[in-house]
Amino acid sequence: MRIAVVGCCQAHGYAHALAHLLPEAEVEAVEAVISRNHDKLDRAAALLRGCDVLFTQDFGAEFGPLATAALPALGPPVHRLPLLAFAGYHPDMVYLTLAGQVQGSPLGAYHSAIIAAAYSLGVAEADVPQLFNRLVYARLGYLQGFAAARTLFLEFLAGYGLDLTAEFEAWHAEGPFMHGINHPRGPVLADVMRAAAIRAGLLGAAAPRVRPPFDHLAADTIWPVYPEIAEPLGLPGGMLFKRYSDPVGPLGNALYIGLPRLLRESYAMYRALPAAAFTEGAAGQVRTKLAVLLG
């Protein structure tokens, strides 16, 4: 049996899990955005035609033959997978966008909303660390977000026919189950893939859980759970931020950086951005709230 998982960066973790759940199957991961950006959509579609089963996250018409609505025409039965996002641990982790385009940061594509807002409001760099405290987090809604995020997450999964309430509690009991707002840890993708495979009739309901030894998304940005957010959740907290794991270079390799370095490098990058970059989306919402707090 040949199975393909079509998705975003999460497709690899889903596929790793499926290979362990069905070791007799050949499992491919197709990252749709990469296929589109390299003008390989038709070649990816040809690969999918040779499969027996397809799993896919949701993609629009701009993905041509890999669009969710177009996949059934390739022949194999198609089963949908959720694109997992959960901000309950990392409410300060946001994108900065300008006219819808994601702006880069010292941590790849992700920014601290507090740092970005402070810069755009004219807060001196030396004063920004004082904003990382329990009072500011409470005023920004950071301390109240976990329960609501949990409810939305489980309701979202239920929309895909997946009841993972018990699994959610197990993930949380082992520590923060997200590397960041849209990068789940490997065990999460494994359990969701198991539930989806059972729903698709590829596994029996008693199939054991699996834990693939390789976590693809751990190579990308890992955001800490700030201590004041972690404490009421019963989790260890920290303030070390992990960069994308680029190949080792010859002149220094700071993979983990603390708040002072993130702040310094962020402020340096923000000088090249127009004011509009700090007003869109979640970053703009934090900016509005912080402006009120700073008076």
Tab-separated table of C-alpha atoms in Angstrom:
chain	number	residue	atom	x	y	z
A	1	MET	CA	0.000	0.000	0.000
A	2	ARG	CA	1.202	3.495	-0.884
A	3	ILE	CA	-0.093	6.444	1.133
A	4	ALA	CA	0.652	10.140	0.766
A	5	VAL	CA	0.164	12.976	3.221
A	6	VAL	CA	-0.326	16.378	1.605
A	7	GLY	CA	0.084	19.318	3.929
A	8	CYS	CA	2.096	22.223	5.247
A	9	CYS	CA	5.247	21.689	7.303
A	10	GLN	CA	3.155	19.415	9.551
A	11	ALA	CA	2.849	16.864	6.728
A	12	HIS	CA	6.235	15.361	7.595
A	13	GLY	CA	5.304	14.650	11.221
A	14	TYR	CA	2.005	13.164	10.128
A	15	ALA	CA	3.802	10.970	7.589
A	16	HIS	CA	6.476	9.874	10.093
A	17	ALA	CA	3.709	8.744	12.431
A	18	LEU	CA	1.793	6.927	9.699
A	19	ALA	CA	4.927	5.034	8.675
A	20	HIS	CA	5.207	3.747	12.247
A	21	LEU	CA	1.486	3.037	12.525
A	22	LEU	CA	1.485	1.100	9.218
A	23	PRO	CA	5.060	-0.166	8.815
A	24	GLU	CA	4.092	-2.319	5.837
A	25	ALA	CA	2.997	0.766	3.864
A	26	GLU	CA	5.092	3.181	1.808
A	27	VAL	CA	4.362	6.702	3.044
A	28	GLU	CA	5.198	9.931	1.234
A	29	ALA	CA	4.981	13.489	2.586
A	30	VAL	CA	4.195	16.235	0.078
A	31	GLU	CA	4.564	19.798	1.347
A	32	ALA	CA	2.131	21.667	-0.879
A	33	VAL	CA	3.638	25.130	-0.478
A	34	ILE	CA	7.080	23.846	-1.443
A	35	SER	CA	5.633	22.087	-4.493
A	36	ARG	CA	3.891	25.306	-5.543
A	37	ASN	CA	6.903	27.551	-4.929
A	38	HIS	CA	9.142	25.274	-6.998
A	39	ASP	CA	6.587	24.932	-9.816
A	40	LYS	CA	6.243	21.188	-9.151
A	41	LEU	CA	2.469	20.929	-8.575
A	42	ASP	CA	1.862	18.725	-11.625
A	43	ARG	CA	4.764	16.413	-10.772
A	44	ALA	CA	3.502	16.141	-7.183
A	45	ALA	CA	0.033	15.304	-8.506
A	46	ALA	CA	1.532	12.547	-10.669
A	47	LEU	CA	3.115	11.037	-7.563
A	48	LEU	CA	-0.235	11.126	-5.772
A	49	ARG	CA	-2.021	9.331	-8.615
A	50	GLY	CA	0.059	6.264	-7.857
A	51	CYS	CA	-1.096	6.080	-4.238
A	52	ASP	CA	-3.830	3.972	-2.693
A	53	VAL	CA	-4.895	6.514	-0.062
A	54	LEU	CA	-4.404	10.262	0.364
A	55	PHE	CA	-4.530	12.345	3.525
A	56	THR	CA	-4.592	16.091	3.127
A	57	GLN	CA	-4.788	19.314	5.028
A	58	ASP	CA	-6.982	21.984	3.451
A	59	PHE	CA	-5.675	23.884	0.417
A	60	GLY	CA	-7.419	26.351	-1.866
A	61	ALA	CA	-7.676	26.591	-5.632
A	62	GLU	CA	-4.300	28.364	-5.928
A	63	PHE	CA	-2.683	24.954	-5.339
A	64	GLY	CA	-4.053	23.600	-8.614
A	65	PRO	CA	-4.130	19.774	-8.647
A	66	LEU	CA	-3.161	19.715	-4.939
A	67	ALA	CA	-6.168	21.819	-3.943
A	68	THR	CA	-8.411	19.873	-1.584
A	69	ALA	CA	-11.346	20.101	-3.986
A	70	ALA	CA	-9.186	18.826	-6.869
A	71	LEU	CA	-7.565	15.835	-5.137
A	72	PRO	CA	-10.460	13.353	-5.639
A	73	ALA	CA	-9.911	13.632	-9.397
A	74	LEU	CA	-6.515	11.968	-8.954
A	75	GLY	CA	-8.229	8.682	-8.078
A	76	PRO	CA	-7.292	7.548	-4.535
A	77	PRO	CA	-9.746	8.106	-1.667
A	78	VAL	CA	-9.034	11.373	0.154
A	79	HIS	CA	-9.208	11.923	3.924
A	80	ARG	CA	-8.821	15.350	5.523
A	81	LEU	CA	-6.342	16.204	8.269
A	82	PRO	CA	-6.450	19.284	10.514
A	83	LEU	CA	-3.848	22.022	10.376
A	84	LEU	CA	-2.982	22.246	14.064
A	85	ALA	CA	-2.566	25.604	15.791
A	86	PHE	CA	-2.641	26.355	19.512
A	87	ALA	CA	-1.559	29.624	21.126
A	88	GLY	CA	-2.319	28.716	24.732
A	89	TYR	CA	1.343	28.357	25.673
A	90	HIS	CA	2.777	31.135	23.513
A	91	PRO	CA	0.431	34.135	23.356
A	92	ASP	CA	3.334	36.522	22.738
A	93	MET	CA	4.457	34.664	19.596
A	94	VAL	CA	3.096	36.354	16.478
A	95	TYR	CA	3.740	37.062	12.825
A	96	LEU	CA	4.471	40.566	11.611
A	97	THR	CA	2.841	41.112	8.247
A	98	LEU	CA	2.912	43.962	5.773
A	99	ALA	CA	0.151	43.861	3.167
A	100	GLY	CA	-0.285	40.210	4.106
A	101	GLN	CA	3.394	39.312	3.601
A	102	VAL	CA	5.197	37.761	6.586
A	103	GLN	CA	8.206	39.768	7.759
A	104	GLY	CA	11.328	37.991	8.994
A	105	SER	CA	12.698	38.082	12.537
A	106	PRO	CA	15.780	36.916	14.461
A	107	LEU	CA	13.779	33.702	14.979
A	108	GLY	CA	12.816	33.064	11.379
A	109	ALA	CA	9.197	34.085	10.847
A	110	TYR	CA	8.157	34.689	14.451
A	111	HIS	CA	8.171	37.800	16.636
A	112	SER	CA	7.514	38.774	20.227
A	113	ALA	CA	4.386	40.921	20.156
A	114	ILE	CA	5.605	42.824	23.215
A	115	ILE	CA	8.954	43.670	21.635
A	116	ALA	CA	7.364	44.634	18.324
A	117	ALA	CA	4.722	46.774	20.009
A	118	ALA	CA	7.273	48.437	22.280
A	119	TYR	CA	9.450	49.344	19.309
A	120	SER	CA	6.549	50.820	17.355
A	121	LEU	CA	5.422	52.814	20.410
A	122	GLY	CA	8.854	54.329	20.881
A	123	VAL	CA	9.835	52.459	24.055
A	124	ALA	CA	13.584	52.595	24.605
A	125	GLU	CA	15.305	49.248	24.079
A	126	ALA	CA	16.725	49.305	27.612
A	127	ASP	CA	13.215	49.606	29.080
A	128	VAL	CA	11.591	46.715	27.223
A	129	PRO	CA	12.654	43.863	29.563
A	130	GLN	CA	10.574	45.492	32.310
A	131	LEU	CA	7.451	44.785	30.228
A	132	PHE	CA	7.942	41.025	30.569
A	133	ASN	CA	6.096	40.635	33.888
A	134	ARG	CA	2.913	39.189	35.315
A	135	LEU	CA	0.992	42.494	35.344
A	136	VAL	CA	1.639	43.210	31.676
A	137	TYR	CA	0.797	39.633	30.720
A	138	ALA	CA	-2.488	39.893	32.614
A	139	ARG	CA	-3.405	43.193	30.935
A	140	LEU	CA	-2.619	41.735	27.513
A	141	GLY	CA	-4.741	38.631	28.205
A	142	TYR	CA	-1.775	36.264	28.157
A	143	LEU	CA	-2.622	34.653	31.503
A	144	GLN	CA	-6.251	33.979	30.633
A	145	GLY	CA	-5.885	32.417	27.199
A	146	PHE	CA	-5.132	28.754	27.823
A	147	ALA	CA	-8.655	27.554	28.667
A	148	ALA	CA	-10.223	29.326	25.689
A	149	ALA	CA	-7.490	28.019	23.381
A	150	ARG	CA	-8.123	24.486	24.644
A	151	THR	CA	-11.854	24.734	23.931
A	152	LEU	CA	-11.312	26.096	20.418
A	153	PHE	CA	-8.665	23.479	19.660
A	154	LEU	CA	-10.854	20.538	20.668
A	155	GLU	CA	-13.855	21.970	18.830
A	156	PHE	CA	-11.701	22.387	15.734
A	157	LEU	CA	-10.605	18.742	15.906
A	158	ALA	CA	-14.209	17.652	16.410
A	159	GLY	CA	-15.007	19.312	13.083
A	160	TYR	CA	-12.756	16.691	11.497
A	161	GLY	CA	-14.526	13.877	13.332
A	162	LEU	CA	-11.727	13.540	15.883
A	163	ASP	CA	-12.330	13.377	19.636
A	164	LEU	CA	-8.940	13.855	21.255
A	165	THR	CA	-9.951	15.232	24.635
A	166	ALA	CA	-8.165	12.498	26.568
A	167	GLU	CA	-5.084	12.820	24.376
A	168	PHE	CA	-4.994	16.579	24.967
A	169	GLU	CA	-4.774	16.031	28.710
A	170	ALA	CA	-2.034	13.446	28.221
A	171	TRP	CA	-0.019	15.814	25.995
A	172	HIS	CA	-0.305	18.633	28.487
A	173	ALA	CA	0.665	16.361	31.381
A	174	GLU	CA	4.000	15.715	29.634
A	175	GLY	CA	4.772	19.435	29.256
A	176	PRO	CA	4.000	22.047	26.611
A	177	PHE	CA	2.962	20.056	23.562
A	178	MET	CA	3.678	22.820	21.047
A	179	HIS	CA	7.059	24.125	19.881
A	180	GLY	CA	5.217	27.303	18.941
A	181	ILE	CA	1.793	28.511	17.866
A	182	ASN	CA	1.580	26.299	14.756
A	183	HIS	CA	4.272	23.667	15.281
A	184	PRO	CA	3.037	20.721	17.359
A	185	ARG	CA	5.480	18.330	18.941
A	186	GLY	CA	5.829	14.915	17.367
A	187	PRO	CA	3.548	13.023	19.808
A	188	VAL	CA	0.650	15.367	18.999
A	189	LEU	CA	0.914	14.765	15.265
A	190	ALA	CA	1.281	11.040	15.947
A	191	ASP	CA	-1.918	10.856	17.995
A	192	VAL	CA	-3.925	12.948	15.544
A	193	MET	CA	-2.656	10.802	12.672
A	194	ARG	CA	-3.596	7.644	14.558
A	195	ALA	CA	-7.135	8.940	15.121
A	196	ALA	CA	-7.442	9.948	11.463
A	197	ALA	CA	-6.186	6.542	10.289
A	198	ILE	CA	-8.748	4.810	12.516
A	199	ARG	CA	-11.469	7.089	11.140
A	200	ALA	CA	-10.328	6.182	7.592
A	201	GLY	CA	-10.548	2.447	8.348
A	202	LEU	CA	-6.825	1.816	8.017
A	203	LEU	CA	-6.401	0.895	11.686
A	204	GLY	CA	-8.545	-0.759	14.319
A	205	ALA	CA	-9.745	1.254	17.292
A	206	ALA	CA	-7.319	-0.582	19.587
A	207	ALA	CA	-4.223	0.293	17.542
A	208	PRO	CA	-1.410	1.316	19.911
A	209	ARG	CA	-0.077	4.854	20.023
A	210	VAL	CA	3.324	5.417	18.426
A	211	ARG	CA	6.146	7.821	19.177
A	212	PRO	CA	8.449	8.251	16.140
A	213	PRO	CA	11.996	9.064	17.280
A	214	PHE	CA	12.388	12.021	14.889
A	215	ASP	CA	10.520	15.284	15.438
A	216	HIS	CA	10.762	17.227	12.174
A	217	LEU	CA	9.421	20.497	13.565
A	218	ALA	CA	11.937	20.553	16.436
A	219	ALA	CA	14.454	21.782	13.847
A	220	ASP	CA	12.478	25.012	13.509
A	221	THR	CA	11.821	27.807	16.018
A	222	ILE	CA	11.022	26.755	19.584
A	223	TRP	CA	9.389	29.415	21.734
A	224	PRO	CA	9.630	29.191	25.534
A	225	VAL	CA	6.657	29.249	27.866
A	226	TYR	CA	7.242	32.362	29.940
A	227	PRO	CA	7.561	31.508	33.666
A	228	GLU	CA	4.523	33.550	34.740
A	229	ILE	CA	2.403	31.778	32.099
A	230	ALA	CA	3.835	28.337	32.854
A	231	GLU	CA	3.404	28.457	36.639
A	232	PRO	CA	-0.433	28.353	36.819
A	233	LEU	CA	-0.406	25.624	34.175
A	234	GLY	CA	1.873	23.460	36.319
A	235	LEU	CA	4.691	23.571	33.763
A	236	PRO	CA	8.348	24.548	33.832
A	237	GLY	CA	8.933	27.940	32.255
A	238	GLY	CA	11.889	29.664	30.672
A	239	MET	CA	13.110	32.544	28.526
A	240	LEU	CA	15.418	30.834	26.034
A	241	PHE	CA	14.367	31.065	22.390
A	242	LYS	CA	15.560	28.518	19.824
A	243	ARG	CA	16.415	29.544	16.297
A	244	TYR	CA	15.928	27.419	13.188
A	245	SER	CA	18.594	24.717	13.125
A	246	ASP	CA	20.628	25.932	10.142
A	247	PRO	CA	23.737	24.038	9.094
A	248	VAL	CA	26.662	24.806	11.377
A	249	GLY	CA	28.630	27.826	10.151
A	250	PRO	CA	32.292	28.750	10.679
A	251	LEU	CA	31.868	31.977	12.653
A	252	GLY	CA	29.587	31.252	15.596
A	253	ASN	CA	26.406	29.287	16.129
A	254	ALA	CA	24.020	30.717	18.718
A	255	LEU	CA	21.126	28.297	18.464
A	256	TYR	CA	19.501	29.352	21.753
A	257	ILE	CA	19.265	33.027	22.640
A	258	GLY	CA	17.906	34.852	25.668
A	259	LEU	CA	15.548	37.797	25.816
A	260	PRO	CA	18.317	40.464	25.720
A	261	ARG	CA	19.693	39.175	22.422
A	262	LEU	CA	16.243	38.675	20.903
A	263	LEU	CA	15.406	42.244	21.897
A	264	ARG	CA	18.641	43.676	20.505
A	265	GLU	CA	18.399	41.854	17.186
A	266	SER	CA	14.666	42.572	16.822
A	267	TYR	CA	15.101	46.314	17.341
A	268	ALA	CA	17.910	46.326	14.774
A	269	MET	CA	15.708	44.607	12.189
A	270	TYR	CA	12.640	46.736	12.915
A	271	ARG	CA	14.413	49.920	11.874
A	272	ALA	CA	14.033	48.762	8.277
A	273	LEU	CA	10.265	48.226	8.540
A	274	PRO	CA	7.517	50.802	7.949
A	275	ALA	CA	5.072	51.612	10.752
A	276	ALA	CA	2.294	49.671	9.019
A	277	ALA	CA	4.122	46.393	9.701
A	278	PHE	CA	3.289	46.709	13.402
A	279	THR	CA	-0.455	47.269	13.069
A	280	GLU	CA	-1.830	44.155	11.375
A	281	GLY	CA	-3.266	41.028	12.998
A	282	ALA	CA	-2.391	39.785	16.476
A	283	ALA	CA	0.671	42.031	16.674
A	284	GLY	CA	-1.505	45.079	16.069
A	285	GLN	CA	-3.962	43.990	18.760
A	286	VAL	CA	-1.158	43.713	21.343
A	287	ARG	CA	0.170	47.102	20.244
A	288	THR	CA	-3.221	48.693	20.903
A	289	LYS	CA	-3.457	47.153	24.366
A	290	LEU	CA	0.123	48.034	25.275
A	291	ALA	CA	-0.410	51.625	24.174
A	292	VAL	CA	-3.276	51.916	26.666
A	293	LEU	CA	-1.193	50.302	29.403
A	294	LEU	CA	1.733	52.661	28.829
A	295	GLY	CA	-0.617	55.641	28.880
